[in-house]
PDB file of C-alpha atoms in Angstrom:
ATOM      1  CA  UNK L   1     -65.451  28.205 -47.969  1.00 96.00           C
ATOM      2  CA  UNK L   2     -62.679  25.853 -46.465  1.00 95.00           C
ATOM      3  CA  UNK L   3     -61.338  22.945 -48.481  1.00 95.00           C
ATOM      4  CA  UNK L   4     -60.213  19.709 -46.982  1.00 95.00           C
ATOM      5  CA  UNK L   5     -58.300  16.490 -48.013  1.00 96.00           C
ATOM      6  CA  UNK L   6     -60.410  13.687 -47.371  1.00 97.00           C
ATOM      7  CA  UNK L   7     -57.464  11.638 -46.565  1.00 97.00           C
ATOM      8  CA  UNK L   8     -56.347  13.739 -43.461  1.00 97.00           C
ATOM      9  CA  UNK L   9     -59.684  13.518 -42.417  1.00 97.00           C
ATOM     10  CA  UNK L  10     -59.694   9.801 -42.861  1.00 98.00           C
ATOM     11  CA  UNK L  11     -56.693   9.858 -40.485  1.00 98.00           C
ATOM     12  CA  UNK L  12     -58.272  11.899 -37.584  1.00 98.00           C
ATOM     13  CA  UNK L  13     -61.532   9.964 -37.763  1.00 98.00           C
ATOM     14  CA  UNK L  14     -59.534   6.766 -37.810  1.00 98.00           C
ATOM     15  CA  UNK L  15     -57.636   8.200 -34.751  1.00 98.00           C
ATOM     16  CA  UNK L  16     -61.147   9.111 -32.846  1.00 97.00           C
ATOM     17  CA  UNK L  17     -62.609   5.203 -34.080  1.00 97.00           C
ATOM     18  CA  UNK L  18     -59.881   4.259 -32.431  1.00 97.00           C
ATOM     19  CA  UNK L  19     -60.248   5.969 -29.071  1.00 97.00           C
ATOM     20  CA  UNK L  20     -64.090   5.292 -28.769  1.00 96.00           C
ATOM     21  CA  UNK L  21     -63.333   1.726 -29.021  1.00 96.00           C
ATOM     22  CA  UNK L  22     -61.025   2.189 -25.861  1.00 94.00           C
ATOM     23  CA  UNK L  23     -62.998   4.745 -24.657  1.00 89.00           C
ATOM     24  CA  UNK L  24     -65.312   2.979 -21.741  1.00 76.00           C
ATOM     25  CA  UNK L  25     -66.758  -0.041 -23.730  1.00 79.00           C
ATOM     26  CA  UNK L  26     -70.012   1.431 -23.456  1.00 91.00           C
ATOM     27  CA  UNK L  27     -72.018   0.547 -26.408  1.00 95.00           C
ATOM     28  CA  UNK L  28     -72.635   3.750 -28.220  1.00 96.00           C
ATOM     29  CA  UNK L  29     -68.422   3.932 -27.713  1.00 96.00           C
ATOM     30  CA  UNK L  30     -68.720   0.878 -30.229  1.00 96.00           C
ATOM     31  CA  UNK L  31     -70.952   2.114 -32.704  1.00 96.00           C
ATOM     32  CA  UNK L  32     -69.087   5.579 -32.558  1.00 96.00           C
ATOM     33  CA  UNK L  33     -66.291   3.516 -33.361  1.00 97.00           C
ATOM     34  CA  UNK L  34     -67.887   1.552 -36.098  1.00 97.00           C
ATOM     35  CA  UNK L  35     -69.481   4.607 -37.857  1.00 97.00           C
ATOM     36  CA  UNK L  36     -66.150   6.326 -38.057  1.00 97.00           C
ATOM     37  CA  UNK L  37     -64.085   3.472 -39.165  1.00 97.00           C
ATOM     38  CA  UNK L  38     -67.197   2.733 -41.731  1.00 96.00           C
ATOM     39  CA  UNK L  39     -66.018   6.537 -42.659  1.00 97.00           C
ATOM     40  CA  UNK L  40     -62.695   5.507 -43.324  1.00 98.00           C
ATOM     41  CA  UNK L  41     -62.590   2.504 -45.179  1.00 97.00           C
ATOM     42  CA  UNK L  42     -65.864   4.649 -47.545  1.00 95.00           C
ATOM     43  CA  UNK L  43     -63.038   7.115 -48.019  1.00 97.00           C
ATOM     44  CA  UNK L  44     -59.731   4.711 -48.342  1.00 97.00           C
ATOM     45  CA  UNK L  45     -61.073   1.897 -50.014  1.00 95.00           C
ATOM     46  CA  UNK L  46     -62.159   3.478 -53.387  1.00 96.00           C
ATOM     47  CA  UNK L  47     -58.734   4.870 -53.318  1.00 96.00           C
ATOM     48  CA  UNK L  48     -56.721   1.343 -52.789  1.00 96.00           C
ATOM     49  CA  UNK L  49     -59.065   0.062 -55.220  1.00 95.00           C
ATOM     50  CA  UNK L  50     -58.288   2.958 -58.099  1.00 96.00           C
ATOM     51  CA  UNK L  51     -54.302   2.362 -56.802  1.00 96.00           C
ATOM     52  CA  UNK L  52     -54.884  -1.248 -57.940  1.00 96.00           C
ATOM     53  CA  UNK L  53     -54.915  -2.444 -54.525  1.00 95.00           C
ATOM     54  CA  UNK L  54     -57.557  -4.981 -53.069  1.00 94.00           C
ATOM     55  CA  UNK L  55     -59.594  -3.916 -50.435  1.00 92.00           C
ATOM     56  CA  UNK L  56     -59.690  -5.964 -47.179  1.00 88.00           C
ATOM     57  CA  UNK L  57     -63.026  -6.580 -47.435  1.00 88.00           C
ATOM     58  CA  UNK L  58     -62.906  -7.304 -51.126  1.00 87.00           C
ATOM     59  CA  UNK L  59     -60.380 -10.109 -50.344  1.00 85.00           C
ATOM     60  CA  UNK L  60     -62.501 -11.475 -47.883  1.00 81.00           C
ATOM     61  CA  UNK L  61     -65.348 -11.895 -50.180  1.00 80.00           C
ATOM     62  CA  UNK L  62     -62.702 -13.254 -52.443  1.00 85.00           C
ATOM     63  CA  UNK L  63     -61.740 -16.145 -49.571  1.00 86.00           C
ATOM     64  CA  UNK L  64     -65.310 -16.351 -48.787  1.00 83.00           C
ATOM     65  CA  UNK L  65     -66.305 -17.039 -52.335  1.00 80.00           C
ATOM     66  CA  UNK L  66     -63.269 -20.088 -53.332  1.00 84.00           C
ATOM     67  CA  UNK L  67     -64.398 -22.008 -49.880  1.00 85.00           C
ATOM     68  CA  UNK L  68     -67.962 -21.905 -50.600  1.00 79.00           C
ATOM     69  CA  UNK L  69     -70.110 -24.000 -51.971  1.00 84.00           C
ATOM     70  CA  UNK L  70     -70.711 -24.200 -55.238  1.00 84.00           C
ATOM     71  CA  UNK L  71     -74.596 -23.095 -54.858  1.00 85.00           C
ATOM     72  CA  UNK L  72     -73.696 -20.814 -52.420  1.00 83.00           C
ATOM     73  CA  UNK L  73     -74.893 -17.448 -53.551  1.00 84.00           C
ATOM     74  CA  UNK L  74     -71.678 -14.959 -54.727  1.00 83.00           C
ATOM     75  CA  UNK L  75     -70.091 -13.089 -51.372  1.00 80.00           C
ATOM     76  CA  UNK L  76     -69.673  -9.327 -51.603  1.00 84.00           C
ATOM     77  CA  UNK L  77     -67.543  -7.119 -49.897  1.00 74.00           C
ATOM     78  CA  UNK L  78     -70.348  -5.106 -48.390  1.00 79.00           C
ATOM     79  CA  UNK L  79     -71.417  -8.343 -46.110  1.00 79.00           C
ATOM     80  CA  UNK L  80     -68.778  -7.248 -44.273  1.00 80.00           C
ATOM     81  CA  UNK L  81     -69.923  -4.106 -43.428  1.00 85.00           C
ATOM     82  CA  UNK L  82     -73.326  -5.095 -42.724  1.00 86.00           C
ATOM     83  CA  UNK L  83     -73.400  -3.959 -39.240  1.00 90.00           C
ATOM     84  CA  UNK L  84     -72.050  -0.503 -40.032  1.00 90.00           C
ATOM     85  CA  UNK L  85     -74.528  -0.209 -43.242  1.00 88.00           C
ATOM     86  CA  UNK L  86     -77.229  -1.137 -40.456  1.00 87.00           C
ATOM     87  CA  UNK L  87     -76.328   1.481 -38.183  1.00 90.00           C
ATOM     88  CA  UNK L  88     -75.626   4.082 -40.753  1.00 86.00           C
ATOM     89  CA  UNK L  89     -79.609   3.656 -41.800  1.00 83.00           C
ATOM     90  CA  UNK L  90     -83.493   2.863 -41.186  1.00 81.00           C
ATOM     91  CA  UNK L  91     -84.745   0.572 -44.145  1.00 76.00           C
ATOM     92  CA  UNK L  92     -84.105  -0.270 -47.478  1.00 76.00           C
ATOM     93  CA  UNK L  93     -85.820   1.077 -50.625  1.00 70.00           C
ATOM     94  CA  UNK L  94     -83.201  -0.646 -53.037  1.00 69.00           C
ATOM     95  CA  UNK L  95     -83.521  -4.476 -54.798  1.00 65.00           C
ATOM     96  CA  UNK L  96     -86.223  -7.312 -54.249  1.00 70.00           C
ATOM     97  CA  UNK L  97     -85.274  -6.919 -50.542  1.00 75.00           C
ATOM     98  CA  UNK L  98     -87.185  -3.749 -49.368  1.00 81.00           C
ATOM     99  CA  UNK L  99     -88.118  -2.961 -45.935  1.00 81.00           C
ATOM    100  CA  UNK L 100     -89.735  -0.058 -44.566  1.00 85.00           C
ATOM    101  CA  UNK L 101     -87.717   2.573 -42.148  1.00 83.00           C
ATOM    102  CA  UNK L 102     -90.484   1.452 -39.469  1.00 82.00           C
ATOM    103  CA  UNK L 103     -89.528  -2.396 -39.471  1.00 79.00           C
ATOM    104  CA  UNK L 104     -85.547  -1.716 -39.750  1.00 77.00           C
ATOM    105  CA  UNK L 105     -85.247  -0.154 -36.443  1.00 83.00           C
ATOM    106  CA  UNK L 106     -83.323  -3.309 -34.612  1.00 88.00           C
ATOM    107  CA  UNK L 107     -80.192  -4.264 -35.080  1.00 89.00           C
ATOM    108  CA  UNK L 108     -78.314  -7.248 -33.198  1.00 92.00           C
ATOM    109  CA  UNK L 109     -74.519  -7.737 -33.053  1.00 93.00           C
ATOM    110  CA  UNK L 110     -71.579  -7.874 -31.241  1.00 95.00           C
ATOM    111  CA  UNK L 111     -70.879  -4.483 -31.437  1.00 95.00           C
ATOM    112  CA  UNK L 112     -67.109  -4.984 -29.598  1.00 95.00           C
ATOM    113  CA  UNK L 113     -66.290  -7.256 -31.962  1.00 95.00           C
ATOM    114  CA  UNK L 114     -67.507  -5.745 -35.164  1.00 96.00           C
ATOM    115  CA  UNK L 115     -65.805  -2.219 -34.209  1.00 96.00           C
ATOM    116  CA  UNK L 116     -62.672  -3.905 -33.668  1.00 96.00           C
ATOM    117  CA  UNK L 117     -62.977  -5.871 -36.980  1.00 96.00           C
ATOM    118  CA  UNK L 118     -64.021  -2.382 -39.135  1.00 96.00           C
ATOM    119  CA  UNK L 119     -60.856  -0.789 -37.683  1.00 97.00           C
ATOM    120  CA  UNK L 120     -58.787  -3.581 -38.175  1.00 96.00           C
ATOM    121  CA  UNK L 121     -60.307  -3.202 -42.003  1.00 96.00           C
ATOM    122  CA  UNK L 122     -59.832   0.420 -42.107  1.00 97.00           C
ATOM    123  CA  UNK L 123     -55.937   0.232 -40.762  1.00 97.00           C
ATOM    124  CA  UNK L 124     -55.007  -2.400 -43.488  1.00 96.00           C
ATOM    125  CA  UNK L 125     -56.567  -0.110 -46.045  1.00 96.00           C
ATOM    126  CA  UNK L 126     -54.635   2.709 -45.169  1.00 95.00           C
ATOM    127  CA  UNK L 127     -51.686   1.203 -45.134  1.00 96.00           C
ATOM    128  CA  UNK L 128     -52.119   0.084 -48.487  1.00 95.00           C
ATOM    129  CA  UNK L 129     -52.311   3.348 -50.137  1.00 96.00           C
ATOM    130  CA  UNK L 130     -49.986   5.696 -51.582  1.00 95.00           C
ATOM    131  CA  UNK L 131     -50.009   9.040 -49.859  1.00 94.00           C
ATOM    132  CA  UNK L 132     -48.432  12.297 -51.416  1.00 92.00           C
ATOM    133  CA  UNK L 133     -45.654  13.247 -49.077  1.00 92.00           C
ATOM    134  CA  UNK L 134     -46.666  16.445 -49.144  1.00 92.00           C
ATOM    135  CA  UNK L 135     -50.261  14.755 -47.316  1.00 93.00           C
ATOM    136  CA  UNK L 136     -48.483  12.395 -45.181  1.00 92.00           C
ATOM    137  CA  UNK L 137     -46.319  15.023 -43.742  1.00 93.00           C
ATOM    138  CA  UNK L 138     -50.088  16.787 -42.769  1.00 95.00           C
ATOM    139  CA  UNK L 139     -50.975  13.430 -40.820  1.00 96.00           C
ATOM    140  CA  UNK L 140     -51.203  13.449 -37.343  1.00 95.00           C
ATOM    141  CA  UNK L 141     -48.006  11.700 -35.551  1.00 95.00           C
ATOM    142  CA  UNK L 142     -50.284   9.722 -33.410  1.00 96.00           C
ATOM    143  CA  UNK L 143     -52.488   8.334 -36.378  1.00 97.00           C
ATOM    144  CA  UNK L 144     -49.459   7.355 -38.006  1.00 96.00           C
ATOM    145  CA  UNK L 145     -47.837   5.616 -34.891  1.00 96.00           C
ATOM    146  CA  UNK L 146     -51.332   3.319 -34.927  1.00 96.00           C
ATOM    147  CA  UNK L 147     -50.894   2.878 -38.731  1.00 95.00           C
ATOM    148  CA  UNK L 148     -47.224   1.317 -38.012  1.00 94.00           C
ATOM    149  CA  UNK L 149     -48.571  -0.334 -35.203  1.00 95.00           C
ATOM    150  CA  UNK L 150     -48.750  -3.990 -35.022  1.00 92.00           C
ATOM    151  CA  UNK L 151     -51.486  -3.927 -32.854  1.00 88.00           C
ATOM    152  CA  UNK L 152     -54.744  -5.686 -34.054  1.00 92.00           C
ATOM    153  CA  UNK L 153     -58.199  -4.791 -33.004  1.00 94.00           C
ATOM    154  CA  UNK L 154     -60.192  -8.167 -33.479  1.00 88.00           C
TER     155      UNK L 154
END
């Protein structure tokens, strides 16, 4: 059986997010792009997070919760993945908010603009970590000329 390091694999899926959102801006290019970069950050994030490092999306939530309202219910990271936790299943078994597969199978959004906002997450993320060299020498040269890129998505 083969053994891989999640974080190169993070790094070629980021690279293939990336070309499906240039791809043809066909729709399904989009939520390509969204699942992958969903991949990602699922894979990054923890990581940053056990570094000591705050997650994009956790920092948003952060922002989110000082401007709001004080009976404004708490903001959590995952809101900003909601589109990408949409696509990624049918229903919701899980909380006081259940709903059946059947009634979960619509989803509206903007699906240029929340692909472009999951890779902008995911590239932040990465950056943030600390890589073995012995792993960053494994990354693709063209993932890490997007990484240094100053190029943003959204």
């Amino acid at each position: 059986m083969a053994s891989f390091n999640k974080i190169e694999i993070a790094a070629e899926m980021f690279v293939k997010s990336h070309d499906c959102y240039y791809a043809s801006g066909r729709d399904i290019d989009y939520i390509i792009s969204i699942l992958l970069s969903g991949a990602v950050i699922g894979i990054v994030s923890p990581v940053l997070t056990e570094q000591g490092g705050h997650t994009t999306h956790s920092l948003l939530a952060r922002i989110s919760n000082f401007l709001a309202e004080p009976d404004e219910p708490e903001s959590k990271d995952g809101m900003f993945r909601a589109t990408y936790n949409g696509l990624k299943h049918a229903g919701n078994n899980m909380g006081k908010n259940k709903v059946a597969p059947s009634s979960d199978l619509e989803i509206q959004a903007d699906l240029r603009l929340e692909a472009a906002r999951m890779l902008d997450a995911a590239k932040q993320d990465f950056r943030e970590i600390e890589i073995f060299q012995a792993i960053k020498e494994r990354l693709p040269s063209r993932f890490l000329t997007l990484l240094e890129s100053e190029e943003h998505y959204a």
